Amino acid sequence: MKYKLGDFVRFVDEKMEGFVTRIIDDQMIGVTGEDDFEIPVLASKVTTVHGYVGAGAKKDDVTEDQPVHSGEFKTKGVYIGVVNDPKANSVVHFYLINDTSFQLLASLTTEKTNTFKGEYTGIVAPNTATKIYSAQLADLQLWPKFIFHILYHTKQNAEPPAPLVVNEKYKAKDFSGSKKLIPVLKTQGWLIQLDEPELVIDAQKLKESFFQSPDEKAVVEKPGSEVDLHIEKLRSDHQFLNSGEILKIQLDHFHKALDAAIVHQLPEIIFIHGAGNGTLRHEIHKLLSKHQKIQTFMDARKEKFGYGATKVLLK
C-alpha cells in the first residue's frame, strides 16, 4: 500500500479530492472530502496530490552536523505527541518529540497478534519532532502495541542515558486528559512522556498525610451561575464513551455542582443540558423534584437556551 493516513489524493475518474482517512486493505482505502463523508475507493483509482504539507508538519531530514548546544544541557524530554490531522480530524499523527540536547537514534516497531512491522527508524535531532505513525482515532481499540527503541548520542561532554525501550498498548485512558501544547510542534495535542522521571517519594510529606488533621478538609469550590453539562465540556475523550457512560458523567457533575451551590448558599443556579433526546433533562428534573433543598425549577431563559437549560431556585 503506497498511501498513508493523511495523504491528500485526487480521484482519477471524478472531480473529487480528499484525505486518506482509512486503510481498508491492500487494495481499498477510505477518502474523506470537504463534506466529511468517507468514501471507500480502490487505491488504483486515486493519485497523490504532490506539494500539500499539513499544518504542524516538520521536515524529517536531519543533517549530520548539529550545532553545538548552548545553555543548559537537557537530558530529559522524549515524548510522543499525538495530534489530529488539520484536514482529516478523524486521523491522528504520532510525532516523536526530542526536547533534549541529545541526538536520538529511534526505532518504532508495531506488534499485533504476534505480527511485527517496522514503522520508523531514523535520527531525531535535538529540539525537533518527526512523524512516525498515523492511525484512525476511532479505531483506538484496534491499534497495535508500540515498541520504541531509542539510543542517545552527543559530541559534548555528557554521559548518555541508558538506551530507552518502551512497550506500550495505548488505551482510551491515555487520551482522557485535556490536550496540551506540544513542545517543539507548538500545537495542541496529547502528550505522552517516554523517559518518565524516576519517582521520588518524600517520606516527610507521606508521614504528614497520614497524620493530617480532620479539620483540614477539602475546600468546596463555588460553582458558576451557569453549569454546562455538555459532555464535550466535561471530557476530552468523549468520543470513546457510550451513552450510558456519558449520562453517568453528566449526572455526577450535576450532583457535584448542585451540592456546591447548596454549600455556598447560592439563591439559584442554571444547568445547561441541551435539548437532544431529552434523557439528561428528564433525569435532572426527576432528581430535582425529590430534592429537599430545592424550592422550584423551570426552563431557563428560552430566548437564550430554548429548552436546553434548567433554572433551579434553592431554599
Tab-separated table of C-alpha atoms in Angstrom:
chain	number	residue	atom	x	y	z
A	1	MET	CA	0.000	0.000	0.000
A	2	LYS	CA	1.669	3.207	-1.199
A	3	TYR	CA	-0.757	5.545	0.572
A	4	LYS	CA	-0.626	6.591	4.211
A	5	LEU	CA	-3.239	8.082	6.509
A	6	GLY	CA	-3.402	11.831	5.973
A	7	ASP	CA	-2.220	11.749	2.341
A	8	PHE	CA	-4.012	14.221	0.069
A	9	VAL	CA	-5.319	12.429	-3.050
A	10	ARG	CA	-7.414	13.133	-6.145
A	11	PHE	CA	-9.831	10.727	-7.819
A	12	VAL	CA	-8.744	9.634	-11.291
A	13	ASP	CA	-12.229	9.339	-12.826
A	14	GLU	CA	-14.084	12.059	-10.889
A	15	LYS	CA	-13.583	15.696	-9.947
A	16	MET	CA	-13.096	14.891	-6.281
A	17	GLU	CA	-10.227	15.052	-3.838
A	18	GLY	CA	-9.707	14.494	-0.139
A	19	PHE	CA	-7.586	12.935	2.552
A	20	VAL	CA	-6.885	9.261	3.172
A	21	THR	CA	-8.627	8.547	6.466
A	22	ARG	CA	-8.654	4.735	6.438
A	23	ILE	CA	-6.558	1.877	5.053
A	24	ILE	CA	-9.198	-0.808	4.474
A	25	ASP	CA	-6.921	-3.483	2.957
A	26	ASP	CA	-4.134	-3.810	0.409
A	27	GLN	CA	-6.466	-2.667	-2.372
A	28	MET	CA	-9.002	-0.316	-0.769
A	29	ILE	CA	-8.713	2.978	1.098
A	30	GLY	CA	-11.201	5.412	2.625
A	31	VAL	CA	-11.067	9.019	1.389
A	32	THR	CA	-12.825	11.884	3.218
A	33	GLY	CA	-13.671	15.049	1.304
A	34	GLU	CA	-14.849	18.511	2.321
A	35	ASP	CA	-18.320	17.137	3.194
A	36	ASP	CA	-16.727	14.944	5.926
A	37	PHE	CA	-18.126	11.762	4.328
A	38	GLU	CA	-15.695	8.882	3.928
A	39	ILE	CA	-15.815	7.149	0.536
A	40	PRO	CA	-14.293	3.675	0.045
A	41	VAL	CA	-12.308	3.555	-3.206
A	42	LEU	CA	-9.761	1.356	-4.936
A	43	ALA	CA	-6.267	2.681	-4.323
A	44	SER	CA	-5.664	2.423	-8.056
A	45	LYS	CA	-8.471	4.954	-8.682
A	46	VAL	CA	-6.760	7.850	-6.896
A	47	THR	CA	-3.475	9.679	-7.289
A	48	THR	CA	-1.383	11.642	-4.824
A	49	VAL	CA	-1.562	15.431	-4.970
A	50	HIS	CA	2.046	16.455	-4.511
A	51	GLY	CA	3.074	19.598	-2.692
A	52	TYR	CA	0.472	19.501	0.102
A	53	VAL	CA	2.004	19.934	3.572
A	54	GLY	CA	-0.279	19.645	6.603
A	55	ALA	CA	-0.220	22.185	9.402
A	56	GLY	CA	2.384	21.359	12.020
A	57	ALA	CA	4.322	19.102	9.651
A	58	LYS	CA	8.053	19.067	10.181
A	59	LYS	CA	10.839	18.264	7.814
A	60	ASP	CA	12.039	14.748	8.578
A	61	ASP	CA	15.563	15.125	7.216
A	62	VAL	CA	18.266	15.628	9.824
A	63	THR	CA	21.720	16.923	8.992
A	64	GLU	CA	24.691	15.121	10.451
A	65	ASP	CA	26.416	18.254	11.747
A	66	GLN	CA	24.287	19.587	14.551
A	67	PRO	CA	25.021	22.993	16.104
A	68	VAL	CA	26.737	22.972	19.499
A	69	HIS	CA	24.051	23.281	22.130
A	70	SER	CA	24.329	26.440	24.202
A	71	GLY	CA	22.832	26.958	27.615
A	72	GLU	CA	21.598	24.194	29.905
A	73	PHE	CA	22.131	20.663	28.612
A	74	LYS	CA	18.765	18.898	28.796
A	75	THR	CA	18.777	15.171	29.466
A	76	LYS	CA	15.027	14.618	29.816
A	77	GLY	CA	12.255	15.325	27.352
A	78	VAL	CA	11.456	12.436	24.989
A	79	TYR	CA	7.751	12.454	24.177
A	80	ILE	CA	5.131	11.090	21.856
A	81	GLY	CA	2.880	13.889	20.647
A	82	VAL	CA	-0.455	12.776	19.214
A	83	VAL	CA	-2.204	15.434	17.132
A	84	ASN	CA	-5.280	15.475	14.925
A	85	ASP	CA	-4.731	15.906	11.226
A	86	PRO	CA	-5.636	19.539	10.404
A	87	LYS	CA	-7.815	18.473	7.468
A	88	ALA	CA	-8.952	14.935	8.332
A	89	ASN	CA	-9.841	15.284	12.020
A	90	SER	CA	-10.592	11.566	12.444
A	91	VAL	CA	-6.916	10.796	11.763
A	92	VAL	CA	-4.210	11.296	14.384
A	93	HIS	CA	-0.477	11.514	13.768
A	94	PHE	CA	2.190	10.327	16.202
A	95	TYR	CA	5.265	12.542	16.469
A	96	LEU	CA	8.457	11.607	18.270
A	97	ILE	CA	9.401	14.776	20.153
A	98	ASN	CA	13.049	15.272	21.100
A	99	ASP	CA	13.084	18.092	23.647
A	100	THR	CA	16.534	17.049	24.918
A	101	SER	CA	20.042	18.129	23.960
A	102	PHE	CA	20.907	14.662	22.660
A	103	GLN	CA	20.559	13.284	19.163
A	104	LEU	CA	18.226	10.287	19.219
A	105	LEU	CA	18.564	7.177	17.096
A	106	ALA	CA	14.996	5.935	17.227
A	107	SER	CA	13.078	2.921	16.016
A	108	LEU	CA	9.359	2.113	16.166
A	109	THR	CA	8.017	-1.400	15.665
A	110	THR	CA	4.349	-2.363	15.974
A	111	GLU	CA	3.070	-5.772	17.060
A	112	LYS	CA	-0.391	-7.237	16.594
A	113	THR	CA	-1.282	-10.913	17.049
A	114	ASN	CA	2.454	-11.791	17.000
A	115	THR	CA	2.950	-9.987	13.694
A	116	PHE	CA	5.715	-7.378	13.841
A	117	LYS	CA	6.156	-4.435	11.485
A	118	GLY	CA	8.919	-1.849	11.371
A	119	GLU	CA	7.201	1.542	11.132
A	120	TYR	CA	10.054	4.028	11.521
A	121	THR	CA	13.770	4.344	12.039
A	122	GLY	CA	15.887	7.456	11.897
A	123	ILE	CA	17.815	10.199	13.686
A	124	VAL	CA	15.885	12.883	15.558
A	125	ALA	CA	17.956	15.997	16.203
A	126	PRO	CA	17.761	17.985	19.457
A	127	ASN	CA	14.653	20.169	19.758
A	128	THR	CA	12.945	18.658	16.719
A	129	ALA	CA	9.990	16.374	16.014
A	130	THR	CA	9.325	13.777	13.348
A	131	LYS	CA	6.154	11.959	12.330
A	132	ILE	CA	6.443	8.227	12.935
A	133	TYR	CA	2.923	6.795	12.689
A	134	SER	CA	-0.688	7.625	11.788
A	135	ALA	CA	-3.970	5.968	12.777
A	136	GLN	CA	-7.740	6.348	12.952
A	137	LEU	CA	-8.650	7.665	16.409
A	138	ALA	CA	-11.975	5.800	16.387
A	139	ASP	CA	-10.058	2.515	15.914
A	140	LEU	CA	-8.037	3.004	19.105
A	141	GLN	CA	-9.104	-0.378	20.480
A	142	LEU	CA	-7.652	-1.994	17.352
A	143	TRP	CA	-4.296	-0.222	17.484
A	144	PRO	CA	-1.232	-2.469	17.724
A	145	LYS	CA	1.272	-2.471	20.550
A	146	PHE	CA	4.027	0.121	20.082
A	147	ILE	CA	7.655	-0.858	20.716
A	148	PHE	CA	10.129	2.029	20.921
A	149	HIS	CA	13.933	1.633	20.942
A	150	ILE	CA	15.913	4.858	21.485
A	151	LEU	CA	19.681	5.476	21.743
A	152	TYR	CA	21.208	8.780	22.894
A	153	HIS	CA	24.218	10.487	21.294
A	154	THR	CA	26.114	13.762	21.705
A	155	LYS	CA	29.584	15.057	20.902
A	156	GLN	CA	29.567	17.102	24.080
A	157	ASN	CA	30.935	16.070	27.447
A	158	ALA	CA	27.732	14.493	28.740
A	159	GLU	CA	27.025	10.929	29.779
A	160	PRO	CA	24.241	9.483	27.632
A	161	PRO	CA	21.386	7.773	29.466
A	162	ALA	CA	20.839	4.044	29.114
A	163	PRO	CA	19.037	3.035	25.916
A	164	LEU	CA	15.306	3.543	26.202
A	165	VAL	CA	12.979	0.613	25.466
A	166	VAL	CA	9.241	1.204	25.833
A	167	ASN	CA	6.466	-1.308	25.082
A	168	GLU	CA	3.057	0.336	25.153
A	169	LYS	CA	-0.504	-0.647	24.243
A	170	TYR	CA	-2.365	2.640	24.277
A	171	LYS	CA	-5.886	2.782	25.710
A	172	ALA	CA	-8.681	5.344	25.910
A	173	LYS	CA	-7.474	6.491	29.347
A	174	ASP	CA	-4.234	7.703	27.749
A	175	PHE	CA	-6.307	10.241	25.816
A	176	SER	CA	-8.779	11.101	28.579
A	177	GLY	CA	-6.946	14.212	29.713
A	178	SER	CA	-7.119	17.635	28.142
A	179	LYS	CA	-4.955	18.437	25.157
A	180	LYS	CA	-1.734	20.294	25.879
A	181	LEU	CA	0.662	22.460	23.942
A	182	ILE	CA	3.102	20.009	22.362
A	183	PRO	CA	6.762	21.022	22.820
A	184	VAL	CA	8.633	21.777	19.581
A	185	LEU	CA	5.494	21.347	17.431
A	186	LYS	CA	3.775	24.260	19.210
A	187	THR	CA	0.326	22.811	18.538
A	188	GLN	CA	-2.377	21.259	20.731
A	189	GLY	CA	-2.476	17.504	21.229
A	190	TRP	CA	-1.999	14.646	23.674
A	191	LEU	CA	1.457	14.397	25.213
A	192	ILE	CA	2.944	11.123	26.459
A	193	GLN	CA	6.405	11.125	28.022
A	194	LEU	CA	8.607	8.142	27.199
A	195	ASP	CA	11.513	8.999	29.516
A	196	GLU	CA	9.410	9.386	32.638
A	197	PRO	CA	11.444	10.832	35.530
A	198	GLU	CA	12.192	8.484	38.404
A	199	LEU	CA	9.605	8.529	41.146
A	200	VAL	CA	10.977	10.198	44.282
A	201	ILE	CA	8.983	9.630	47.457
A	202	ASP	CA	9.100	12.430	50.023
A	203	ALA	CA	8.989	10.480	53.280
A	204	GLN	CA	8.148	13.556	55.347
A	205	LYS	CA	5.175	14.536	53.181
A	206	LEU	CA	3.969	10.946	53.184
A	207	LYS	CA	4.144	10.889	57.013
A	208	GLU	CA	2.276	14.210	57.234
A	209	SER	CA	-0.505	12.886	55.020
A	210	PHE	CA	-1.161	10.044	57.485
A	211	PHE	CA	-1.438	12.433	60.420
A	212	GLN	CA	-3.390	15.183	58.698
A	213	SER	CA	-5.874	16.893	60.971
A	214	PRO	CA	-9.562	16.156	60.325
A	215	ASP	CA	-10.082	19.922	60.264
A	216	GLU	CA	-8.010	20.158	57.101
A	217	LYS	CA	-10.908	19.310	54.815
A	218	ALA	CA	-11.014	19.858	51.093
A	219	VAL	CA	-12.408	23.241	50.152
A	220	VAL	CA	-15.611	23.101	48.086
A	221	GLU	CA	-15.233	25.497	45.202
A	222	LYS	CA	-18.050	27.888	44.470
A	223	PRO	CA	-19.743	26.946	41.189
A	224	GLY	CA	-20.542	29.440	38.461
A	225	SER	CA	-24.065	30.730	37.970
A	226	GLU	CA	-24.298	28.577	34.810
A	227	VAL	CA	-23.026	24.986	34.677
A	228	ASP	CA	-22.593	23.456	31.214
A	229	LEU	CA	-23.229	19.701	31.222
A	230	HIS	CA	-22.453	19.058	27.555
A	231	ILE	CA	-20.097	16.082	27.543
A	232	GLU	CA	-17.527	17.804	25.319
A	233	LYS	CA	-17.165	20.418	28.072
A	234	LEU	CA	-16.535	17.753	30.702
A	235	ARG	CA	-14.325	15.183	28.976
A	236	SER	CA	-11.892	15.435	26.097
A	237	ASP	CA	-12.200	11.687	25.421
A	238	HIS	CA	-15.987	11.742	24.978
A	239	GLN	CA	-15.728	10.111	21.543
A	240	PHE	CA	-14.691	6.860	23.273
A	241	LEU	CA	-17.662	6.808	25.689
A	242	ASN	CA	-21.001	5.089	25.209
A	243	SER	CA	-24.314	6.780	26.015
A	244	GLY	CA	-24.556	5.187	29.473
A	245	GLU	CA	-21.080	6.370	30.479
A	246	ILE	CA	-21.798	9.865	29.168
A	247	LEU	CA	-25.036	10.144	31.160
A	248	LYS	CA	-23.304	8.987	34.369
A	249	ILE	CA	-20.521	11.572	33.970
A	250	GLN	CA	-23.039	14.350	33.313
A	251	LEU	CA	-25.162	13.421	36.324
A	252	ASP	CA	-22.098	13.151	38.583
A	253	HIS	CA	-21.096	16.660	37.529
A	254	PHE	CA	-24.651	17.864	38.103
A	255	HIS	CA	-24.681	16.442	41.658
A	256	LYS	CA	-21.283	17.983	42.439
A	257	ALA	CA	-22.285	21.426	41.180
A	258	LEU	CA	-25.685	21.316	42.936
A	259	ASP	CA	-24.098	20.299	46.249
A	260	ALA	CA	-21.534	23.110	45.904
A	261	ALA	CA	-24.317	25.629	45.201
A	262	ILE	CA	-26.124	24.499	48.366
A	263	VAL	CA	-22.923	24.698	50.455
A	264	HIS	CA	-22.306	28.253	49.259
A	265	GLN	CA	-25.990	29.140	49.742
A	266	LEU	CA	-26.499	30.379	46.209
A	267	PRO	CA	-30.046	31.613	45.543
A	268	GLU	CA	-30.173	29.976	42.110
A	269	ILE	CA	-28.134	28.085	39.537
A	270	ILE	CA	-28.655	27.207	35.851
A	271	PHE	CA	-27.773	23.806	34.392
A	272	ILE	CA	-27.214	23.749	30.618
A	273	HIS	CA	-28.101	20.238	29.466
A	274	GLY	CA	-29.067	20.805	25.839
A	275	ALA	CA	-32.234	19.654	24.129
A	276	GLY	CA	-31.040	16.449	22.434
A	277	ASN	CA	-33.296	13.458	23.048
A	278	GLY	CA	-34.339	14.801	26.460
A	279	THR	CA	-32.802	11.998	28.542
A	280	LEU	CA	-30.459	14.182	30.595
A	281	ARG	CA	-33.153	16.852	31.094
A	282	HIS	CA	-35.617	14.211	32.287
A	283	GLU	CA	-33.116	12.710	34.773
A	284	ILE	CA	-32.215	16.143	36.170
A	285	HIS	CA	-35.858	17.159	36.600
A	286	LYS	CA	-36.611	13.836	38.306
A	287	LEU	CA	-33.769	14.366	40.790
A	288	LEU	CA	-34.692	17.998	41.441
A	289	SER	CA	-38.312	17.129	42.135
A	290	LYS	CA	-37.231	14.907	45.067
A	291	HIS	CA	-34.521	17.186	46.498
A	292	GLN	CA	-35.359	18.772	49.868
A	293	LYS	CA	-33.155	21.815	49.281
A	294	ILE	CA	-34.872	22.791	46.030
A	295	GLN	CA	-37.582	25.430	46.110
A	296	THR	CA	-38.582	25.058	42.453
A	297	PHE	CA	-37.117	24.701	38.965
A	298	MET	CA	-38.109	25.809	35.473
A	299	ASP	CA	-36.855	26.191	31.898
A	300	ALA	CA	-34.186	28.897	31.886
A	301	ARG	CA	-34.429	31.882	29.546
A	302	LYS	CA	-35.922	30.236	26.482
A	303	GLU	CA	-34.772	33.122	24.305
A	304	LYS	CA	-31.159	32.129	25.112
A	305	PHE	CA	-31.268	28.389	25.795
A	306	GLY	CA	-34.552	27.227	24.237
A	307	TYR	CA	-35.478	24.096	26.166
A	308	GLY	CA	-31.807	23.273	26.713
A	309	ALA	CA	-31.318	24.610	30.243
A	310	THR	CA	-32.997	24.404	33.651
A	311	LYS	CA	-33.028	27.173	36.251
A	312	VAL	CA	-33.017	25.920	39.846
A	313	LEU	CA	-34.132	28.091	42.806
A	314	LEU	CA	-32.633	26.942	46.098
A	315	LYS	CA	-34.197	27.229	49.549
